[in-house]
């Protein structure tokens, strides 16, 4: 995805602790035209896979996920980070956030994640893979099968990719950051 790589190089900024800030087109202000292009790329990469549902985690995964759902005419379920009192059939999992250094509980209703589901999980970043781990746990508890995962940006210097390969989960990243050392963005 040359378009995405250009945007990262032009607008991305490094923050201490290996954080890439892309607030001008992914995490705060969003570029829907770019999001749609990214979604088209996900759909192309996953064309040999049979799936019936897109799953993401709030908040930043929702924009790319809904574009994929639009293109494929499939429902999009977002895993929630707050447990609503009214949720029926709640399934939960605890996720550790490295960037925030705290645990939080994520949840989804078993009405929307079921043993019939073959899932593509979409998210903005693959860092340590903790969000992915949480969604894998939710899918296992729901009896749903994860067919593949798609990330806008992978940070290869963290361990999410290693974890997913070890688990035998197919994933695609549309841009890979090799390093942010000395506040310099190095893309693969
Ligand atoms: P992990 O899921 O890969 O383990 O990520 P980690 O716990 O390290 O990060 C938690 C949050 O930080 C996630 O978003 C993740 O997408 C985001 N994140 C990780 N690395 C970066 C980065 O380099 N840049 C940016 N902009 N975000 C990063 P979240 O807290 O769940 O929030 P939301 O933005 O989806 O609402
Ligand atoms: Na995220
Ligand atoms: Na984020």
CSV table of C-alpha atoms in Angstrom, one decimal, residues 19-118:
chain,number,residue,atom,x,y,z
A,19,UNK,CA,4.6,5.0,19.5
A,20,UNK,CA,3.7,6.1,16.0
A,21,UNK,CA,1.2,9.0,16.0
A,22,UNK,CA,-1.1,9.0,12.9
A,23,UNK,CA,-3.8,11.2,14.4
A,24,UNK,CA,-4.3,13.2,11.1
A,25,UNK,CA,-5.7,10.2,9.2
A,26,UNK,CA,-6.4,7.2,11.5
A,27,UNK,CA,-6.7,7.8,15.2
A,28,UNK,CA,-8.4,11.2,15.5
A,29,UNK,CA,-9.1,12.9,12.3
A,30,UNK,CA,-9.9,10.1,9.8
A,31,UNK,CA,-9.6,10.0,6.0
A,32,UNK,CA,-12.6,8.0,4.7
A,33,UNK,CA,-11.2,7.9,1.1
A,34,UNK,CA,-8.0,6.4,2.4
A,35,UNK,CA,-10.0,4.0,4.7
A,36,UNK,CA,-11.9,2.8,1.7
A,37,UNK,CA,-8.8,2.2,-0.2
A,38,UNK,CA,-7.3,0.2,2.7
A,39,UNK,CA,-10.5,-1.8,3.0
A,40,UNK,CA,-10.4,-2.7,-0.7
A,41,UNK,CA,-6.9,-4.0,-0.1
A,42,UNK,CA,-8.0,-6.1,2.8
A,43,UNK,CA,-10.9,-7.5,0.7
A,44,UNK,CA,-8.4,-8.3,-2.1
A,45,UNK,CA,-5.9,-10.0,0.3
A,46,UNK,CA,-8.7,-12.1,1.9
A,47,UNK,CA,-10.5,-13.1,-1.4
A,48,UNK,CA,-9.6,-16.8,-1.0
A,49,UNK,CA,-11.1,-17.0,2.5
A,50,UNK,CA,-14.7,-17.8,3.3
A,51,UNK,CA,-16.0,-15.5,6.1
A,52,UNK,CA,-19.3,-14.1,7.1
A,53,UNK,CA,-18.5,-11.5,9.7
A,54,UNK,CA,-16.1,-8.7,10.4
A,55,UNK,CA,-15.0,-8.1,14.0
A,56,UNK,CA,-13.1,-5.2,15.4
A,57,UNK,CA,-12.4,-3.5,18.8
A,58,UNK,CA,-13.4,0.0,19.6
A,59,UNK,CA,-12.6,2.7,18.8
A,60,UNK,CA,-10.0,3.0,16.1
A,61,UNK,CA,-10.7,-0.3,14.4
A,62,UNK,CA,-14.3,0.6,13.6
A,63,UNK,CA,-13.6,2.9,10.7
A,64,UNK,CA,-11.6,0.4,8.6
A,65,UNK,CA,-13.8,-2.5,9.7
A,66,UNK,CA,-17.0,-0.8,8.6
A,67,UNK,CA,-15.5,-0.1,5.2
A,68,UNK,CA,-14.7,-3.8,4.8
A,69,UNK,CA,-18.2,-4.7,5.9
A,70,UNK,CA,-19.6,-2.2,3.3
A,71,UNK,CA,-17.6,-3.7,0.5
A,72,UNK,CA,-18.4,-7.3,1.4
A,73,UNK,CA,-22.0,-6.7,2.5
A,74,UNK,CA,-21.2,-8.4,5.8
A,75,UNK,CA,-22.1,-7.4,9.4
A,76,UNK,CA,-19.5,-5.7,11.5
A,77,UNK,CA,-19.3,-6.4,15.2
A,78,UNK,CA,-17.2,-4.2,17.5
A,79,UNK,CA,-15.9,-5.6,20.8
A,80,UNK,CA,-16.7,-3.1,23.6
A,81,UNK,CA,-14.4,-1.8,26.2
A,82,UNK,CA,-17.1,-0.9,28.7
A,83,UNK,CA,-19.6,-3.5,29.8
A,84,UNK,CA,-23.1,-2.2,29.2
A,85,UNK,CA,-25.6,-3.1,31.9
A,86,UNK,CA,-28.1,-4.1,29.2
A,87,UNK,CA,-26.0,-6.5,27.2
A,88,UNK,CA,-27.5,-10.0,27.0
A,89,UNK,CA,-25.3,-13.1,26.8
A,90,UNK,CA,-22.2,-11.2,27.6
A,91,UNK,CA,-18.8,-12.9,27.0
A,92,UNK,CA,-15.8,-11.2,28.5
A,93,UNK,CA,-12.0,-11.3,28.4
A,94,UNK,CA,-9.3,-9.3,30.1
A,95,UNK,CA,-6.8,-7.4,27.9
A,96,UNK,CA,-3.5,-5.9,29.0
A,97,UNK,CA,-2.6,-2.6,27.4
A,98,UNK,CA,1.1,-2.0,27.2
A,99,UNK,CA,0.8,1.6,26.0
A,100,UNK,CA,-1.5,2.4,29.0
A,101,UNK,CA,0.0,-0.2,31.4
A,102,UNK,CA,-3.3,-1.4,32.7
A,103,UNK,CA,-5.8,-4.3,32.3
A,104,UNK,CA,-9.3,-3.7,30.9
A,105,UNK,CA,-12.2,-6.0,30.3
A,106,UNK,CA,-13.6,-6.3,26.8
A,107,UNK,CA,-17.0,-7.8,26.0
A,108,UNK,CA,-19.3,-9.0,23.2
A,109,UNK,CA,-22.7,-10.5,23.2
A,110,UNK,CA,-23.2,-14.1,22.2
A,111,UNK,CA,-26.1,-12.8,20.0
A,112,UNK,CA,-23.5,-11.4,17.6
A,113,UNK,CA,-20.6,-13.8,17.9
A,114,UNK,CA,-21.8,-17.4,17.5
A,115,UNK,CA,-20.5,-20.9,16.6
A,116,UNK,CA,-21.7,-20.2,13.0
A,117,UNK,CA,-19.3,-17.3,12.6
A,118,UNK,CA,-16.1,-17.3,10.5
